[in-house]
PDB file of C-alpha atoms in Angstrom:
ATOM      1  CA  GLU A   1      47.024 -13.665  25.652  1.00 74.00           C
ATOM      2  CA  PRO A   2      47.306 -10.326  24.613  1.00 78.00           C
ATOM      3  CA  GLU A   3      44.708  -9.133  22.196  1.00 87.00           C
ATOM      4  CA  VAL A   4      43.807  -6.343  19.805  1.00 91.00           C
ATOM      5  CA  THR A   5      40.819  -5.154  20.171  1.00 92.00           C
ATOM      6  CA  GLN A   6      37.761  -2.944  18.656  1.00 95.00           C
ATOM      7  CA  THR A   7      35.186  -0.552  19.543  1.00 96.00           C
ATOM      8  CA  PRO A   8      32.528  -0.516  18.980  1.00 96.00           C
ATOM      9  CA  SER A   9      31.104  -3.705  18.142  1.00 93.00           C
ATOM     10  CA  HIS A  10      28.143  -2.175  15.305  1.00 95.00           C
ATOM     11  CA  GLN A  11      28.479   1.159  14.276  1.00 97.00           C
ATOM     12  CA  VAL A  12      24.859   2.059  12.633  1.00 97.00           C
ATOM     13  CA  THR A  13      25.580   5.214  10.905  1.00 97.00           C
ATOM     14  CA  GLN A  14      22.996   8.150   8.289  1.00 97.00           C
ATOM     15  CA  MET A  15      25.216   7.768   4.571  1.00 97.00           C
ATOM     16  CA  GLY A  16      27.547  11.514   4.039  1.00 97.00           C
ATOM     17  CA  GLN A  17      28.565  10.724   8.301  1.00 98.00           C
ATOM     18  CA  GLU A  18      31.690  10.740  10.044  1.00 98.00           C
ATOM     19  CA  VAL A  19      32.734   7.487  11.557  1.00 98.00           C
ATOM     20  CA  ILE A  20      35.597   6.916  13.599  1.00 97.00           C
ATOM     21  CA  LEU A  21      36.687   3.177  14.185  1.00 98.00           C
ATOM     22  CA  ARG A  22      39.103   2.283  16.877  1.00 97.00           C
ATOM     23  CA  CYS A  23      41.296  -0.270  17.895  1.00 97.00           C
ATOM     24  CA  VAL A  24      43.959  -0.780  20.950  1.00 96.00           C
ATOM     25  CA  PRO A  25      46.545  -3.103  19.097  1.00 95.00           C
ATOM     26  CA  ILE A  26      49.454  -5.633  21.128  1.00 92.00           C
ATOM     27  CA  SER A  27      51.232  -3.445  22.913  1.00 89.00           C
ATOM     28  CA  ASN A  28      54.427  -4.587  21.403  1.00 87.00           C
ATOM     29  CA  HIS A  29      53.524  -4.586  17.780  1.00 90.00           C
ATOM     30  CA  LEU A  30      55.005  -2.310  15.361  1.00 88.00           C
ATOM     31  CA  TYR A  31      52.738  -2.750  12.348  1.00 90.00           C
ATOM     32  CA  PHE A  32      49.163  -1.482  12.205  1.00 93.00           C
ATOM     33  CA  TYR A  33      46.499  -2.920   9.851  1.00 95.00           C
ATOM     34  CA  TRP A  34      43.180  -2.220   8.447  1.00 97.00           C
ATOM     35  CA  TYR A  35      40.877  -4.356   6.214  1.00 95.00           C
ATOM     36  CA  ARG A  36      37.155  -5.108   5.575  1.00 94.00           C
ATOM     37  CA  GLN A  37      35.513  -7.692   4.157  1.00 90.00           C
ATOM     38  CA  ILE A  38      31.611  -6.826   3.035  1.00 90.00           C
ATOM     39  CA  LEU A  39      29.384  -9.851   4.120  1.00 84.00           C
ATOM     40  CA  GLY A  40      29.875 -13.441   1.888  1.00 77.00           C
ATOM     41  CA  GLN A  41      33.184 -11.519   0.695  1.00 81.00           C
ATOM     42  CA  LYS A  42      36.905 -12.013   0.546  1.00 80.00           C
ATOM     43  CA  VAL A  43      38.860 -10.225   3.340  1.00 88.00           C
ATOM     44  CA  GLU A  44      40.251  -6.994   2.092  1.00 90.00           C
ATOM     45  CA  PHE A  45      43.363  -4.906   2.654  1.00 92.00           C
ATOM     46  CA  LEU A  46      42.887  -1.155   3.061  1.00 96.00           C
ATOM     47  CA  VAL A  47      46.323   0.153   4.800  1.00 96.00           C
ATOM     48  CA  SER A  48      49.424  -0.109   6.589  1.00 93.00           C
ATOM     49  CA  PHE A  49      50.823   2.134   9.235  1.00 93.00           C
ATOM     50  CA  TYR A  50      54.495   1.682  10.721  1.00 91.00           C
ATOM     51  CA  ASN A  51      56.708   4.076  12.399  1.00 89.00           C
ATOM     52  CA  ASN A  52      53.537   7.050  12.580  1.00 89.00           C
ATOM     53  CA  GLU A  53      53.038   7.263   8.941  1.00 93.00           C
ATOM     54  CA  ILE A  54      51.503   4.904   6.648  1.00 95.00           C
ATOM     55  CA  SER A  55      53.422   2.734   4.449  1.00 91.00           C
ATOM     56  CA  GLU A  56      50.616   0.962   2.250  1.00 91.00           C
ATOM     57  CA  LYS A  57      47.399   1.427   0.956  1.00 93.00           C
ATOM     58  CA  SER A  58      45.027  -0.092  -1.984  1.00 92.00           C
ATOM     59  CA  GLU A  59      43.226   1.290  -3.417  1.00 91.00           C
ATOM     60  CA  ILE A  60      40.131   1.511  -1.685  1.00 93.00           C
ATOM     61  CA  PHE A  61      41.723   3.848   0.878  1.00 96.00           C
ATOM     62  CA  ASP A  62      40.809   6.968  -1.009  1.00 94.00           C
ATOM     63  CA  ASP A  63      40.715  10.129   0.488  1.00 95.00           C
ATOM     64  CA  GLN A  64      37.677   9.435   2.323  1.00 96.00           C
ATOM     65  CA  PHE A  65      39.495   7.327   4.193  1.00 97.00           C
ATOM     66  CA  SER A  66      42.195   8.492   7.121  1.00 97.00           C
ATOM     67  CA  VAL A  67      43.946   6.781   9.969  1.00 97.00           C
ATOM     68  CA  GLU A  68      45.972   7.827  13.131  1.00 94.00           C
ATOM     69  CA  ARG A  69      47.743   6.827  16.344  1.00 91.00           C
ATOM     70  CA  PRO A  70      46.754   9.375  18.073  1.00 86.00           C
ATOM     71  CA  ASP A  71      48.392   8.091  21.613  1.00 86.00           C
ATOM     72  CA  GLY A  72      50.222   5.753  22.620  1.00 78.00           C
ATOM     73  CA  SER A  73      47.816   2.996  22.625  1.00 86.00           C
ATOM     74  CA  ASN A  74      44.795   4.131  20.349  1.00 93.00           C
ATOM     75  CA  PHE A  75      45.041   3.544  16.627  1.00 96.00           C
ATOM     76  CA  THR A  76      42.026   4.314  14.192  1.00 97.00           C
ATOM     77  CA  LEU A  77      40.403   4.706  11.162  1.00 98.00           C
ATOM     78  CA  LYS A  78      38.465   7.722   9.583  1.00 98.00           C
ATOM     79  CA  ILE A  79      35.613   7.499   7.465  1.00 97.00           C
ATOM     80  CA  ARG A  80      34.816  11.404   6.542  1.00 96.00           C
ATOM     81  CA  SER A  81      31.545  11.251   4.627  1.00 95.00           C
ATOM     82  CA  THR A  82      30.193   7.075   4.685  1.00 97.00           C
ATOM     83  CA  LYS A  83      28.833   6.051   1.680  1.00 96.00           C
ATOM     84  CA  LEU A  84      26.023   2.720   1.718  1.00 97.00           C
ATOM     85  CA  GLU A  85      29.377   1.138  -0.317  1.00 95.00           C
ATOM     86  CA  ASP A  86      31.404   1.427   3.149  1.00 97.00           C
ATOM     87  CA  SER A  87      29.009  -0.634   4.765  1.00 97.00           C
ATOM     88  CA  ALA A  88      31.433  -4.023   5.655  1.00 96.00           C
ATOM     89  CA  MET A  89      33.176  -5.719   9.041  1.00 93.00           C
ATOM     90  CA  TYR A  90      36.294  -3.429   9.488  1.00 96.00           C
ATOM     91  CA  PHE A  91      39.515  -5.738  10.987  1.00 95.00           C
ATOM     92  CA  CYS A  92      42.401  -3.788  12.679  1.00 95.00           C
ATOM     93  CA  ALA A  93      45.196  -6.388  12.920  1.00 93.00           C
ATOM     94  CA  SER A  94      48.233  -5.851  14.675  1.00 92.00           C
ATOM     95  CA  THR A  95      51.686  -7.919  13.825  1.00 86.00           C
ATOM     96  CA  ALA A  96      55.211  -7.952  15.153  1.00 78.00           C
ATOM     97  CA  ALA A  97      56.428  -9.894  12.581  1.00 72.00           C
ATOM     98  CA  TYR A  98      54.437 -11.677  10.012  1.00 67.00           C
ATOM     99  CA  GLU A  99      51.793 -13.221  11.606  1.00 74.00           C
ATOM    100  CA  GLN A 100      48.732 -10.812  12.206  1.00 81.00           C
ATOM    101  CA  TYR A 101      46.474 -10.659  15.248  1.00 87.00           C
ATOM    102  CA  PHE A 102      43.068  -9.583  14.160  1.00 89.00           C
ATOM    103  CA  GLY A 103      40.488  -7.636  15.933  1.00 91.00           C
ATOM    104  CA  PRO A 104      37.001  -8.678  16.861  1.00 88.00           C
ATOM    105  CA  GLY A 105      35.914  -6.177  13.941  1.00 92.00           C
ATOM    106  CA  THR A 106      33.828  -3.835  13.835  1.00 95.00           C
ATOM    107  CA  ARG A 107      30.450  -3.809  12.091  1.00 94.00           C
ATOM    108  CA  LEU A 108      29.763  -0.367  10.539  1.00 97.00           C
ATOM    109  CA  THR A 109      26.410  -0.267   8.608  1.00 97.00           C
ATOM    110  CA  VAL A 110      25.860   2.662   6.523  1.00 97.00           C
ATOM    111  CA  THR A 111      22.200   3.619   6.125  1.00 97.00           C
TER     112      THR A 111
ATOM    113  CA  GLY B   1      51.476 -10.768  -7.801  1.00 80.00           C
ATOM    114  CA  ASP B   2      50.600 -13.178  -5.328  1.00 84.00           C
ATOM    115  CA  SER B   3      47.292 -14.821  -4.527  1.00 89.00           C
ATOM    116  CA  VAL B   4      45.399 -17.583  -2.572  1.00 93.00           C
ATOM    117  CA  THR B   5      43.344 -19.440  -4.587  1.00 94.00           C
ATOM    118  CA  GLN B   6      40.859 -22.053  -1.613  1.00 93.00           C
ATOM    119  CA  MET B   7      38.495 -24.714  -2.929  1.00 88.00           C
ATOM    120  CA  GLU B   8      34.299 -23.273  -3.909  1.00 83.00           C
ATOM    121  CA  GLY B   9      32.422 -23.842  -0.460  1.00 87.00           C
ATOM    122  CA  PRO B  10      29.973 -24.423   1.062  1.00 94.00           C
ATOM    123  CA  VAL B  11      31.760 -27.249   2.171  1.00 96.00           C
ATOM    124  CA  THR B  12      28.977 -29.853   3.909  1.00 97.00           C
ATOM    125  CA  LEU B  13      29.701 -32.319   5.994  1.00 97.00           C
ATOM    126  CA  SER B  14      28.078 -34.875   8.912  1.00 97.00           C
ATOM    127  CA  GLU B  15      29.502 -34.655  11.923  1.00 97.00           C
ATOM    128  CA  GLU B  16      32.873 -36.997  12.555  1.00 97.00           C
ATOM    129  CA  ALA B  17      33.420 -36.790   8.608  1.00 97.00           C
ATOM    130  CA  PHE B  18      37.184 -36.118   7.108  1.00 98.00           C
ATOM    131  CA  LEU B  19      37.712 -32.472   5.935  1.00 97.00           C
ATOM    132  CA  THR B  20      40.022 -31.568   3.142  1.00 97.00           C
ATOM    133  CA  ILE B  21      39.607 -27.452   2.251  1.00 97.00           C
ATOM    134  CA  ASN B  22      42.390 -27.283  -0.847  1.00 97.00           C
ATOM    135  CA  CYS B  23      44.529 -24.330  -1.158  1.00 97.00           C
ATOM    136  CA  THR B  24      47.148 -23.281  -3.433  1.00 97.00           C
ATOM    137  CA  TYR B  25      49.579 -19.765  -3.604  1.00 95.00           C
ATOM    138  CA  THR B  26      51.015 -17.989  -6.213  1.00 93.00           C
ATOM    139  CA  ALA B  27      54.252 -16.310  -4.331  1.00 90.00           C
ATOM    140  CA  THR B  28      57.530 -14.708  -5.135  1.00 82.00           C
ATOM    141  CA  GLY B  29      60.318 -16.046  -2.473  1.00 79.00           C
ATOM    142  CA  TYR B  30      59.089 -17.588   0.120  1.00 84.00           C
ATOM    143  CA  PRO B  31      56.102 -16.644   2.180  1.00 91.00           C
ATOM    144  CA  SER B  32      54.534 -18.291   5.823  1.00 90.00           C
ATOM    145  CA  LEU B  33      51.657 -20.109   4.931  1.00 94.00           C
ATOM    146  CA  PHE B  34      48.121 -19.821   7.475  1.00 93.00           C
ATOM    147  CA  TRP B  35      44.808 -20.860   8.117  1.00 96.00           C
ATOM    148  CA  TYR B  36      42.410 -18.042  10.130  1.00 94.00           C
ATOM    149  CA  VAL B  37      38.828 -19.557  10.871  1.00 94.00           C
ATOM    150  CA  GLN B  38      35.477 -16.870  11.551  1.00 89.00           C
ATOM    151  CA  TYR B  39      33.169 -18.212  13.095  1.00 89.00           C
ATOM    152  CA  PRO B  40      29.937 -16.722  12.902  1.00 82.00           C
ATOM    153  CA  GLY B  41      29.220 -13.207  13.542  1.00 73.00           C
ATOM    154  CA  GLU B  42      32.859 -13.006  14.954  1.00 76.00           C
ATOM    155  CA  GLY B  43      36.601 -11.760  13.627  1.00 77.00           C
ATOM    156  CA  LEU B  44      39.492 -13.812  11.918  1.00 85.00           C
ATOM    157  CA  GLN B  45      41.478 -16.051  14.735  1.00 87.00           C
ATOM    158  CA  LEU B  46      44.580 -17.737  13.315  1.00 88.00           C
ATOM    159  CA  LEU B  47      44.037 -21.610  13.235  1.00 95.00           C
ATOM    160  CA  LEU B  48      47.365 -22.344  12.311  1.00 95.00           C
ATOM    161  CA  LYS B  49      50.961 -22.157  10.112  1.00 93.00           C
ATOM    162  CA  ALA B  50      53.851 -22.882   8.632  1.00 95.00           C
ATOM    163  CA  THR B  51      56.506 -21.002   8.041  1.00 91.00           C
ATOM    164  CA  LYS B  52      58.748 -23.139   5.244  1.00 91.00           C
ATOM    165  CA  ALA B  53      58.630 -26.249   3.060  1.00 93.00           C
ATOM    166  CA  ASP B  54      57.736 -29.111   4.617  1.00 95.00           C
ATOM    167  CA  ASP B  55      56.366 -27.373   7.707  1.00 96.00           C
ATOM    168  CA  LYS B  56      53.197 -28.698   8.991  1.00 97.00           C
ATOM    169  CA  GLY B  57      51.254 -26.085  11.392  1.00 97.00           C
ATOM    170  CA  SER B  58      48.600 -27.919  13.647  1.00 97.00           C
ATOM    171  CA  ASN B  59      45.627 -26.573  15.609  1.00 96.00           C
ATOM    172  CA  LYS B  60      42.479 -28.176  17.936  1.00 95.00           C
ATOM    173  CA  GLY B  61      42.925 -31.306  15.563  1.00 97.00           C
ATOM    174  CA  PHE B  62      43.726 -29.199  12.235  1.00 98.00           C
ATOM    175  CA  GLU B  63      46.531 -30.030   9.944  1.00 98.00           C
ATOM    176  CA  ALA B  64      47.882 -28.344   6.850  1.00 98.00           C
ATOM    177  CA  THR B  65      51.321 -29.212   5.046  1.00 98.00           C
ATOM    178  CA  TYR B  66      53.299 -26.794   3.257  1.00 97.00           C
ATOM    179  CA  ARG B  67      54.262 -28.104   0.351  1.00 96.00           C
ATOM    180  CA  LYS B  68      56.777 -25.795  -1.980  1.00 93.00           C
ATOM    181  CA  GLU B  69      56.873 -28.780  -5.099  1.00 94.00           C
ATOM    182  CA  THR B  70      52.936 -28.044  -5.421  1.00 95.00           C
ATOM    183  CA  THR B  71      52.250 -24.526  -3.879  1.00 96.00           C
ATOM    184  CA  SER B  72      49.842 -25.833  -1.451  1.00 97.00           C
ATOM    185  CA  PHE B  73      48.611 -25.878   2.051  1.00 98.00           C
ATOM    186  CA  HIS B  74      45.756 -27.986   2.834  1.00 98.00           C
ATOM    187  CA  LEU B  75      43.500 -28.718   5.448  1.00 98.00           C
ATOM    188  CA  GLU B  76      42.565 -31.475   7.406  1.00 98.00           C
ATOM    189  CA  LYS B  77      40.709 -32.299  10.309  1.00 98.00           C
ATOM    190  CA  GLY B  78      39.845 -36.268  10.972  1.00 97.00           C
ATOM    191  CA  SER B  79      36.931 -35.854  12.277  1.00 96.00           C
ATOM    192  CA  VAL B  80      34.687 -32.818  11.984  1.00 98.00           C
ATOM    193  CA  GLN B  81      32.424 -31.530  14.830  1.00 97.00           C
ATOM    194  CA  VAL B  82      29.173 -29.009  14.423  1.00 97.00           C
ATOM    195  CA  SER B  83      31.572 -26.959  16.444  1.00 96.00           C
ATOM    196  CA  ASP B  84      33.905 -26.554  13.223  1.00 97.00           C
ATOM    197  CA  SER B  85      30.812 -24.680  11.306  1.00 97.00           C
ATOM    198  CA  ALA B  86      32.426 -21.685  10.318  1.00 96.00           C
ATOM    199  CA  VAL B  87      34.758 -20.209   7.691  1.00 93.00           C
ATOM    200  CA  TYR B  88      38.078 -21.484   6.698  1.00 96.00           C
ATOM    201  CA  PHE B  89      40.968 -18.449   4.575  1.00 94.00           C
ATOM    202  CA  CYS B  90      44.232 -19.835   3.444  1.00 95.00           C
ATOM    203  CA  ALA B  91      46.632 -16.655   3.414  1.00 92.00           C
ATOM    204  CA  LEU B  92      50.088 -16.071   2.732  1.00 91.00           C
ATOM    205  CA  SER B  93      52.454 -13.435   3.983  1.00 85.00           C
ATOM    206  CA  GLY B  94      56.332 -12.281   3.829  1.00 76.00           C
ATOM    207  CA  SER B  95      56.541 -12.781   0.197  1.00 68.00           C
ATOM    208  CA  GLY B  96      58.596 -10.325  -1.336  1.00 68.00           C
ATOM    209  CA  GLY B  97      59.417  -9.127   2.220  1.00 67.00           C
ATOM    210  CA  SER B  98      56.034  -7.783   2.378  1.00 69.00           C
ATOM    211  CA  TYR B  99      54.109  -8.715   6.082  1.00 71.00           C
ATOM    212  CA  ILE B 100      50.416  -7.831   4.581  1.00 78.00           C
ATOM    213  CA  PRO B 101      48.172 -10.877   4.246  1.00 83.00           C
ATOM    214  CA  THR B 102      47.187 -12.113   0.948  1.00 87.00           C
ATOM    215  CA  PHE B 103      43.494 -13.514   2.143  1.00 90.00           C
ATOM    216  CA  GLY B 104      42.217 -16.710   0.055  1.00 91.00           C
ATOM    217  CA  ARG B 105      37.939 -15.798  -0.861  1.00 89.00           C
ATOM    218  CA  GLY B 106      37.228 -17.970   2.033  1.00 92.00           C
ATOM    219  CA  THR B 107      35.624 -21.380   2.099  1.00 95.00           C
ATOM    220  CA  SER B 108      32.072 -21.928   4.057  1.00 94.00           C
ATOM    221  CA  LEU B 109      32.328 -25.170   6.814  1.00 97.00           C
ATOM    222  CA  ILE B 110      28.858 -26.829   7.375  1.00 97.00           C
ATOM    223  CA  VAL B 111      28.955 -29.555   9.499  1.00 97.00           C
ATOM    224  CA  HIS B 112      25.695 -31.073  10.368  1.00 96.00           C
ATOM    225  CA  PRO B 113      24.938 -33.325  13.668  1.00 95.00           C
TER     226      PRO B 113
END
């Protein structure tokens, strides 16, 4: 069964550094998403992406964040200057309809 | 806006006990409803879904029925196992044409042998 994959599974970075989280969505899906989950809290929507542009974003997705689909398969989330409060699990998801398929997540730890 | 309310956790049960996790929602239009499960250290996995009123989603012994009249989608399982210990998230999407799901806060289930 096709699945969404994410790399790395765990990323440790120092405050102020840039990180790029990578996702490979399911190949025939058209909508892509990033979510985050701070430890023990609810899953929060960050951004959705369709037709090579952002279609919706939350207030969490400020100027420090950007997304890109650099080729036909990868979908990336970049955090330009990480803060301690960016420490969270980041999930990528893709969909062809209303059902979203989630990747296993990248745990980002900012020290 | 849309919202999903789940019962507070943790829910602690003995193996083979009956499970109910309550979920109610507020939405415009006719959303699809989902239950996701998150096992320790893993991502979200779709457990079951229902796309219209009176539909029953089922998977791995879990069931939930889309009740439009009570705006509910309660998760049930007749006999839980230790391996069911996880966090369960109720979610909706498709309300007002948006694909973005709205999640509940999650309910932690702990099953003891």
